[in-house]
PDB file of C-alpha atoms in Angstrom:
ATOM      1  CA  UNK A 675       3.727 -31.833  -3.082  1.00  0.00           C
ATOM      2  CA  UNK A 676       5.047 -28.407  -4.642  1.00  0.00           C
ATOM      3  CA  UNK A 677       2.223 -26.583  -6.054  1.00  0.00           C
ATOM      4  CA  UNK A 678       3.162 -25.904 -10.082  1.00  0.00           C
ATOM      5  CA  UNK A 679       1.854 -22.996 -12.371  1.00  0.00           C
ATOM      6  CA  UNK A 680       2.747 -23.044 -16.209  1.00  0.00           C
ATOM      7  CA  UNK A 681       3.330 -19.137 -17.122  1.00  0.00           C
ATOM      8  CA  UNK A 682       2.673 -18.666 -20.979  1.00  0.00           C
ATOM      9  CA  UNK A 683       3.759 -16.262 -23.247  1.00  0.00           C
ATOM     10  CA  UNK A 684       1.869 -13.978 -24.920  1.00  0.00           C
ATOM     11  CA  UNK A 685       3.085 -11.352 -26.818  1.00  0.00           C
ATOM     12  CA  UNK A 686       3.421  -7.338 -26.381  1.00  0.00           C
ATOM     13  CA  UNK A 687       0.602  -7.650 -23.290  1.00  0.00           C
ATOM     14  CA  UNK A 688       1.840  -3.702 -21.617  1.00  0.00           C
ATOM     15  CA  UNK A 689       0.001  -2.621 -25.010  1.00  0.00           C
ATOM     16  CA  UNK A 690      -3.705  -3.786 -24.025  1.00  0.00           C
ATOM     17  CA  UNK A 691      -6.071  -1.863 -22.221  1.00  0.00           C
ATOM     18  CA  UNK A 692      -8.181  -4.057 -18.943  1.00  0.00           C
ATOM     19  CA  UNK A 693     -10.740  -5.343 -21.299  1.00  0.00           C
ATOM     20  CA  UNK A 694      -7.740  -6.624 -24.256  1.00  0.00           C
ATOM     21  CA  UNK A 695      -6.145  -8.086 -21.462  1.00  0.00           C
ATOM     22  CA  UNK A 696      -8.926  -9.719 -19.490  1.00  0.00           C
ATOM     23  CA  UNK A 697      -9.820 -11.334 -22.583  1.00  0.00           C
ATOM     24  CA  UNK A 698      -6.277 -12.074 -23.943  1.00  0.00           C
ATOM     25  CA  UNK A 699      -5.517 -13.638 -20.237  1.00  0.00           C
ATOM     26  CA  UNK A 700      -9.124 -15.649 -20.328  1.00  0.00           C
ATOM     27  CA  UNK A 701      -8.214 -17.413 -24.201  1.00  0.00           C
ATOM     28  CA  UNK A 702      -4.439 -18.296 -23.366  1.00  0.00           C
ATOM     29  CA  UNK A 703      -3.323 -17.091 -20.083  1.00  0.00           C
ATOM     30  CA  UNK A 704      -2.781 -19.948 -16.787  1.00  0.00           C
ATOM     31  CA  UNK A 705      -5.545 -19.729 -13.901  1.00  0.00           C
ATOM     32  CA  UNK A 706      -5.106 -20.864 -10.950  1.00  0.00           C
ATOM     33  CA  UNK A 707      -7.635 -21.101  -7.394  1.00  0.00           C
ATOM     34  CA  UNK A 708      -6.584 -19.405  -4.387  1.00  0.00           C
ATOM     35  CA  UNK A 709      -9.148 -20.971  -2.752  1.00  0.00           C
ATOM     36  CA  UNK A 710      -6.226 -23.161   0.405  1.00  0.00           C
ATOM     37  CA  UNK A 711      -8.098 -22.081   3.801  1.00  0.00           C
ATOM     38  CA  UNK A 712      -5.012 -22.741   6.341  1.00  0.00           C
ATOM     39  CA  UNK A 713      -7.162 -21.924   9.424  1.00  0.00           C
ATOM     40  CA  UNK A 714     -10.050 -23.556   8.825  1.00  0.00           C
ATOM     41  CA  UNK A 715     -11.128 -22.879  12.786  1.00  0.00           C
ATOM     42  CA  UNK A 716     -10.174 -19.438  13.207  1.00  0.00           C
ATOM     43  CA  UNK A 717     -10.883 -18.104   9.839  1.00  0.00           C
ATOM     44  CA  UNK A 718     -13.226 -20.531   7.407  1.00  0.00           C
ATOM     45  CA  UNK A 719     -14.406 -18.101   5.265  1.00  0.00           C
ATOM     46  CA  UNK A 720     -13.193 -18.350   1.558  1.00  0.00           C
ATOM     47  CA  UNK A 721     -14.151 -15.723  -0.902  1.00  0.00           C
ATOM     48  CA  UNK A 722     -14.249 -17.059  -4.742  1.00  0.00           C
ATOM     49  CA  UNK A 723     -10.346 -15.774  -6.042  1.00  0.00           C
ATOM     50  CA  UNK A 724      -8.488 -16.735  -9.038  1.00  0.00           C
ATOM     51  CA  UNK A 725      -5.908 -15.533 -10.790  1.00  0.00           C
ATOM     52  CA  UNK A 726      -5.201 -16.115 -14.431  1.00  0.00           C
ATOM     53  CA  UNK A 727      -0.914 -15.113 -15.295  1.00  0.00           C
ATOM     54  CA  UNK A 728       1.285 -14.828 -18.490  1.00  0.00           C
ATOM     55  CA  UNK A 729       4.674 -12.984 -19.469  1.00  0.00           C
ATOM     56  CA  UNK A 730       5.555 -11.348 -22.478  1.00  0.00           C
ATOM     57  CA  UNK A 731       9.634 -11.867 -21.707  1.00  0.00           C
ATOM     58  CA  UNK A 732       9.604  -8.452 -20.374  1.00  0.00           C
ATOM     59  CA  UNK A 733       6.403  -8.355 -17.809  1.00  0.00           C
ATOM     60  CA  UNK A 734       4.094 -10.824 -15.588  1.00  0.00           C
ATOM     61  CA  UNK A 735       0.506 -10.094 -16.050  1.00  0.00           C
ATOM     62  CA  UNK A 736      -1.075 -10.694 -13.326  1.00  0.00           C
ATOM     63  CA  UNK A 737      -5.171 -10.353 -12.798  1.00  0.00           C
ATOM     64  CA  UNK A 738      -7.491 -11.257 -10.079  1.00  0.00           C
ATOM     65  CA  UNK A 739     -11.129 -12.179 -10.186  1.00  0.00           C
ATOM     66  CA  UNK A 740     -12.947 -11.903  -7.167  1.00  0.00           C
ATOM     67  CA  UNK A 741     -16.263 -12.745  -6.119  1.00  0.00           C
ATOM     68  CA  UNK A 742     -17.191 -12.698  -2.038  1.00  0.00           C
ATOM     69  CA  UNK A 743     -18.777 -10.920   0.968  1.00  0.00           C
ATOM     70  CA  UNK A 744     -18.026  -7.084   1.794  1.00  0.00           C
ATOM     71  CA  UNK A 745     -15.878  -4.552   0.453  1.00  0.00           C
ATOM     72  CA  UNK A 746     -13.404  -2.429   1.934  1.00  0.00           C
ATOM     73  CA  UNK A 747     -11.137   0.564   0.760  1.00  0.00           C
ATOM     74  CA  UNK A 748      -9.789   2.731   3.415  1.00  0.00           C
ATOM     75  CA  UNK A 749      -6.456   3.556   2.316  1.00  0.00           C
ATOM     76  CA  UNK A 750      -5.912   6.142   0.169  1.00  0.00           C
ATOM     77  CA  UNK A 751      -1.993   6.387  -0.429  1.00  0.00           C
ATOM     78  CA  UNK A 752       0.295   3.399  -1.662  1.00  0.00           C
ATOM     79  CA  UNK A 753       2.477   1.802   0.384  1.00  0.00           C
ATOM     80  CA  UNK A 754       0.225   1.676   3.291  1.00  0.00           C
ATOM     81  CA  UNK A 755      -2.090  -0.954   5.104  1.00  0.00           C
ATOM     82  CA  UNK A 756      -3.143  -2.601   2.139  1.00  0.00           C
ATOM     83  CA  UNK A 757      -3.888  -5.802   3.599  1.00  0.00           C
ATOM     84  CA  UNK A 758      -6.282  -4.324   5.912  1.00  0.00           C
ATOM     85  CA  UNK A 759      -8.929  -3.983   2.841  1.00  0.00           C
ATOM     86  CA  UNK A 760     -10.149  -5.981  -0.015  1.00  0.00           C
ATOM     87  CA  UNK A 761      -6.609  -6.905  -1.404  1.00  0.00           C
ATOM     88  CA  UNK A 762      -4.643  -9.060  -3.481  1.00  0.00           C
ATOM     89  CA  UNK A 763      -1.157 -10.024  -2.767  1.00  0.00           C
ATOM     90  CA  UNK A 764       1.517 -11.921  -5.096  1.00  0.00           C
ATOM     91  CA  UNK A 765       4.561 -12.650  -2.991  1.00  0.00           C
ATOM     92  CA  UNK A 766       7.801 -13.784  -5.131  1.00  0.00           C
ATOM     93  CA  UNK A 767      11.263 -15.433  -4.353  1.00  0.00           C
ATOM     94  CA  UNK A 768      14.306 -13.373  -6.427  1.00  0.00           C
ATOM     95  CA  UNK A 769      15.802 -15.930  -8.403  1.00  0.00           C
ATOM     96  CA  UNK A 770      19.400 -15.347  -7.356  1.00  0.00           C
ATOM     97  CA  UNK A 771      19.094 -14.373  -3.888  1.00  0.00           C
ATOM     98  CA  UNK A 772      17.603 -14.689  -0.112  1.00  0.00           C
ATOM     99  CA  UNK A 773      15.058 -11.949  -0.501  1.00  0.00           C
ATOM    100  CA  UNK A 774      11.387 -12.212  -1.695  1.00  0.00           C
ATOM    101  CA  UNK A 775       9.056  -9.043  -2.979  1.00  0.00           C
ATOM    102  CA  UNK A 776       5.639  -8.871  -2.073  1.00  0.00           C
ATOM    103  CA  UNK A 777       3.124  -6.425  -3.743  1.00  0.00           C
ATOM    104  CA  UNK A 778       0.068  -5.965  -2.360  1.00  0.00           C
ATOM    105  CA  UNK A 779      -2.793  -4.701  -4.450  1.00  0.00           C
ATOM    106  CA  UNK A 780      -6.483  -2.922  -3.230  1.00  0.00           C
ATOM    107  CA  UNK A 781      -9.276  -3.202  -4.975  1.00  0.00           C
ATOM    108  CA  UNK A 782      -9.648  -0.031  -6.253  1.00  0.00           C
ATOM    109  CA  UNK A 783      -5.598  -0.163  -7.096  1.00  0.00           C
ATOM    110  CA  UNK A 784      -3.388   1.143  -4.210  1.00  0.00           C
ATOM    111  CA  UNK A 785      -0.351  -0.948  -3.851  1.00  0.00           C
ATOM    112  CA  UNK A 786       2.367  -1.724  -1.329  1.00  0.00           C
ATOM    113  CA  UNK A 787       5.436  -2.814  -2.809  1.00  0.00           C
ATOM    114  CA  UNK A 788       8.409  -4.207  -0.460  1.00  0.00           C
ATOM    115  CA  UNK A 789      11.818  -6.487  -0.496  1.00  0.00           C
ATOM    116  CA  UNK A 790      14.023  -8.443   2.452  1.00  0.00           C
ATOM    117  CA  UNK A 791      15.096 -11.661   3.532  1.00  0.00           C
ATOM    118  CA  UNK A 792      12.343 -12.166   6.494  1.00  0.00           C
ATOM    119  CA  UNK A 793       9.083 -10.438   7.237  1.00  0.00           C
ATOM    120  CA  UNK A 794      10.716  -8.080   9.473  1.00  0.00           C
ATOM    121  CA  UNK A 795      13.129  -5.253   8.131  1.00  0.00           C
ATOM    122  CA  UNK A 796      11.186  -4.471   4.730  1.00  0.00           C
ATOM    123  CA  UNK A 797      11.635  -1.217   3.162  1.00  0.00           C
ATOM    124  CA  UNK A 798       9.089  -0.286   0.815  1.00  0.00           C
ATOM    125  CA  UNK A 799       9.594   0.325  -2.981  1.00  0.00           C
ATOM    126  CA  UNK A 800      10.031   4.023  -3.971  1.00  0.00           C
ATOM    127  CA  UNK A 801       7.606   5.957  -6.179  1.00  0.00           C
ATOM    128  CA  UNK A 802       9.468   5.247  -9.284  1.00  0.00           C
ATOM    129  CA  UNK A 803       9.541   1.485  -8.491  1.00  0.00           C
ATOM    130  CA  UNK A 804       5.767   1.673  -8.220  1.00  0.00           C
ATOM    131  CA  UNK A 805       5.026   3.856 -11.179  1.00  0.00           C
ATOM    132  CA  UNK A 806       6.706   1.181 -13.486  1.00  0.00           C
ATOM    133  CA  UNK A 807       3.903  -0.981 -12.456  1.00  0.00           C
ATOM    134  CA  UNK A 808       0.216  -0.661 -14.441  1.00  0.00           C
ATOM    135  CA  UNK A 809      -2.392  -1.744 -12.685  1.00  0.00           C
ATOM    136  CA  UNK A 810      -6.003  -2.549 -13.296  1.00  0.00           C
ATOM    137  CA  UNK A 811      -8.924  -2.104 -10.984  1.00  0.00           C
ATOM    138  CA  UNK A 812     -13.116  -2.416 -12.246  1.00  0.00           C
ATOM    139  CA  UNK A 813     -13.401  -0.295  -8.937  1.00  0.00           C
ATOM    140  CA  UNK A 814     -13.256   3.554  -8.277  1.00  0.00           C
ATOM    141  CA  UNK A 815     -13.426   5.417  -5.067  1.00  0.00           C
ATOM    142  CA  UNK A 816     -12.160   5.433  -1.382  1.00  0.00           C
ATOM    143  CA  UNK A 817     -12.451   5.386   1.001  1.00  0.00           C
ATOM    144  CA  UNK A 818     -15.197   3.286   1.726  1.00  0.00           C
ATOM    145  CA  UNK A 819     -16.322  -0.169   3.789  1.00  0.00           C
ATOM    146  CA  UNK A 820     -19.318  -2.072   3.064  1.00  0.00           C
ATOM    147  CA  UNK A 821     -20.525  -4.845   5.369  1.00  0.00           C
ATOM    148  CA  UNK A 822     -22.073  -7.498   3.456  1.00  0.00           C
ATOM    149  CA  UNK A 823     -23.369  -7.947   0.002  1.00  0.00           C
ATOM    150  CA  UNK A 824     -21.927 -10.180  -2.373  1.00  0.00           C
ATOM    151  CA  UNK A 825     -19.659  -7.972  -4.543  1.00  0.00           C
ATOM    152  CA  UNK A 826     -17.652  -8.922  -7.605  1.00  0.00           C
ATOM    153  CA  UNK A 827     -14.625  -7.027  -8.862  1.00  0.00           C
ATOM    154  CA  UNK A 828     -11.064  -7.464 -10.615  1.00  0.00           C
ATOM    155  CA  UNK A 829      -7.941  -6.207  -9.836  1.00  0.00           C
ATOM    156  CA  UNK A 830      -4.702  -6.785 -11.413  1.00  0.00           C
ATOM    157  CA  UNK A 831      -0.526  -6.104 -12.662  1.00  0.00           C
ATOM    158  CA  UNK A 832       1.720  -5.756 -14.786  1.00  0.00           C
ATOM    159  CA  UNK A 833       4.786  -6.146 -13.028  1.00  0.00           C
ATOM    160  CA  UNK A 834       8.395  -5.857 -15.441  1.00  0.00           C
ATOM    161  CA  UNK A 835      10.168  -8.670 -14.667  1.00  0.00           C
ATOM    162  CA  UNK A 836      13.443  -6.845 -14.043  1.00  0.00           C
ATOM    163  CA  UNK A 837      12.064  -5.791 -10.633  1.00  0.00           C
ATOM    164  CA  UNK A 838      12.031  -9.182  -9.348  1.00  0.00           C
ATOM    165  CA  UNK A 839      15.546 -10.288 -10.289  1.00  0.00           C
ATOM    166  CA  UNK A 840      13.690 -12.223 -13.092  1.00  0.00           C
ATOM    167  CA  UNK A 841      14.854 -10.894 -16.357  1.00  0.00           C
ATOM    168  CA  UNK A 842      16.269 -14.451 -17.767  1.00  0.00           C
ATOM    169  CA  UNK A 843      14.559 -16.803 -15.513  1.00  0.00           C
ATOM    170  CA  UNK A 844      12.259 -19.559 -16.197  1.00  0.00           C
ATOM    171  CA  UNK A 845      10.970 -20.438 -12.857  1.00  0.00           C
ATOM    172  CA  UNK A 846      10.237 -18.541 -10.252  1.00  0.00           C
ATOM    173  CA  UNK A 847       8.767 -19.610  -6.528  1.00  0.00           C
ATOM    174  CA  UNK A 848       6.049 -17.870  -5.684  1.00  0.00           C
ATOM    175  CA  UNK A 849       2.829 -17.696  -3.638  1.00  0.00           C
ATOM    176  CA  UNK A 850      -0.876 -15.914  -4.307  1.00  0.00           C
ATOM    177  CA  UNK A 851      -3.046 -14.102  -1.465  1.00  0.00           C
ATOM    178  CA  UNK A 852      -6.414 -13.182  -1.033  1.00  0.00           C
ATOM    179  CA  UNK A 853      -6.877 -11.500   2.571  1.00  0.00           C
ATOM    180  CA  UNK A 854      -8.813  -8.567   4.047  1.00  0.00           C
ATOM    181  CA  UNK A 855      -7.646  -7.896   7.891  1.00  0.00           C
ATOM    182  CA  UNK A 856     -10.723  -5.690   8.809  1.00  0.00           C
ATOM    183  CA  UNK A 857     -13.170  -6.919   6.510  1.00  0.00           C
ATOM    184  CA  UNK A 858     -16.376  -7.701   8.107  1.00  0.00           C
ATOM    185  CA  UNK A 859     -15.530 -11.909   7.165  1.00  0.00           C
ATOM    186  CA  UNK A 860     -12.224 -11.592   7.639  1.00  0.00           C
ATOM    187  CA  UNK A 861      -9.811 -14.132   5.877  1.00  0.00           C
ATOM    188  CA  UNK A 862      -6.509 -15.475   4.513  1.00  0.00           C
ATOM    189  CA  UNK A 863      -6.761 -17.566   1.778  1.00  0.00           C
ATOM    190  CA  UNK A 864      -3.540 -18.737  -0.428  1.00  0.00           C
ATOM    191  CA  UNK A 865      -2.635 -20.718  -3.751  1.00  0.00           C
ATOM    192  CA  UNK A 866       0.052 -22.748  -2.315  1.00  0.00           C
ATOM    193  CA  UNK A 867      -0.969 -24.487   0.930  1.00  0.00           C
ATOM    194  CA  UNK A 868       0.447 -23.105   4.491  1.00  0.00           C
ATOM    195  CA  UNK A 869       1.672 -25.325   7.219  1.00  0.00           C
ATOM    196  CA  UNK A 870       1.572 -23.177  10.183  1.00  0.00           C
ATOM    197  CA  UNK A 871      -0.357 -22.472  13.212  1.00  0.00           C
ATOM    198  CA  UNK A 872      -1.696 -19.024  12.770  1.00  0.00           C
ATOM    199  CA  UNK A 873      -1.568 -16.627   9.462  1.00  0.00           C
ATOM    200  CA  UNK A 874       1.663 -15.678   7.587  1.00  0.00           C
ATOM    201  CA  UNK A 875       1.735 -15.153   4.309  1.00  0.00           C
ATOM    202  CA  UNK A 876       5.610 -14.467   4.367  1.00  0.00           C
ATOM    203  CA  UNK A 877       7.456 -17.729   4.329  1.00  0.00           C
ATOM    204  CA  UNK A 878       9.041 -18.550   1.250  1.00  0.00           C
ATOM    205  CA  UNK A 879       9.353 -22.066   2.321  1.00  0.00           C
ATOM    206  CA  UNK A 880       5.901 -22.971   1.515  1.00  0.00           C
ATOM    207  CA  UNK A 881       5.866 -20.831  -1.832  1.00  0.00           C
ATOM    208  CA  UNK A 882       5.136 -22.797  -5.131  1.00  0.00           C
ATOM    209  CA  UNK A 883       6.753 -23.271  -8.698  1.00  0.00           C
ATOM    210  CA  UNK A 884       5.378 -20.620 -11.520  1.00  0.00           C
ATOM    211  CA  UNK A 885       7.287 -21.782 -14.798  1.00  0.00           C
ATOM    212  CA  UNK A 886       7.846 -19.184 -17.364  1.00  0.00           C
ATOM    213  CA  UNK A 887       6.958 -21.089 -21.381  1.00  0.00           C
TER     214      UNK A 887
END
């Protein structure tokens, strides 16, 4: 069975600060657990994600609570290995075409941004692309890893819809990510459920239904 997110509307949201739009997000925004451990065997451990989502017609807020063991922030430029620390990852299908866009987001904020048809071939997103993007971190500094500890942060986007082919539409498919490669408890943990043998968070096929209210 499809997974199935209601996106609601609330108004004007690339005018509010984190805290405004933590608490706008918390009173009428759509949460959802990406809590869906695919390799139970290989990789059981499941940090405590959601993600709470709503659109203003022009932009998808999009902001990540997380809660979970260790904390890592080695990269230092976008675009890079951003899946290698403590990152978030929103992967979307473009409503009128074969290719998907992934953006990948670090807890202290750097963010890969890239679009194609398979996992292979991606170019990334130019500066500009990136810099239409605001994002929203409750962590400073890198680089840094810490082993252990329970650590709690929040990381989030506000992508414009236009850069996702999504100007008009009301549904979009659509998976969430919560990984981190060379994190001490290393882990790959999605919204929508993955059929597969080993981890790969780019296959459209088992992406899930966000509808835009």
């Amino acid at each position: 069975m499809t997974k199935t997110l209601e996106i609601p509307f609330i108004q004007s949201l690339e005018t509010l600060d984190l805290q405004a739009l933590d608490l706008a997000l918390e009173e009428h925004g759509a949460k959802a657990c990406i809590g869906c451990v695919n390799w139970p065997d290989a990789f059981p451990y499941r940090p405590d994600c959601n993600v709470t989502a709503a659109h203003d017609g022009k932009n998808l807020a999009l902001l990540f609570h997380v809660r979970g063991l260790d904390l890592r922030s080695m990269e230092l430029q976008d675009n890079g290995r951003m899946w290698e620390d403590s990152c978030v990852e929103f992967f979307v299908q473009d409503p009128s075409g074969d290719k998907y866009y992934n953006f990948e987001l670090t807890c202290t904020g750097r963010l890969l941004a890239s679009e194609g048809a398979t996992r292979h071939d991606r170019p990334r997103r130019d500066a500009s692309v990136l810099g239409r993007i605001r994002r929203y971190t409750t962590v400073d500094g890198a680089p840094f890893q810490i082993d252990g500890g329970i650590h709690s942060w929040t990381a989030g986007m506000l992508i414009p819809l236009d850069l996702i082919g999504a100007t008009d539409a009301k549904r979009l498919r659509a998976n969430f990510y919560k990984c981190g490669d060379k994190t001490a408890h290393m882990h790959f943990v999605s919204w929508a459920p993955i059929d597969l043998p080993k981890p790969d968070f780019h296959r459209p096929e088992f992406f899930g239904d966000l509808i835009l209210k």
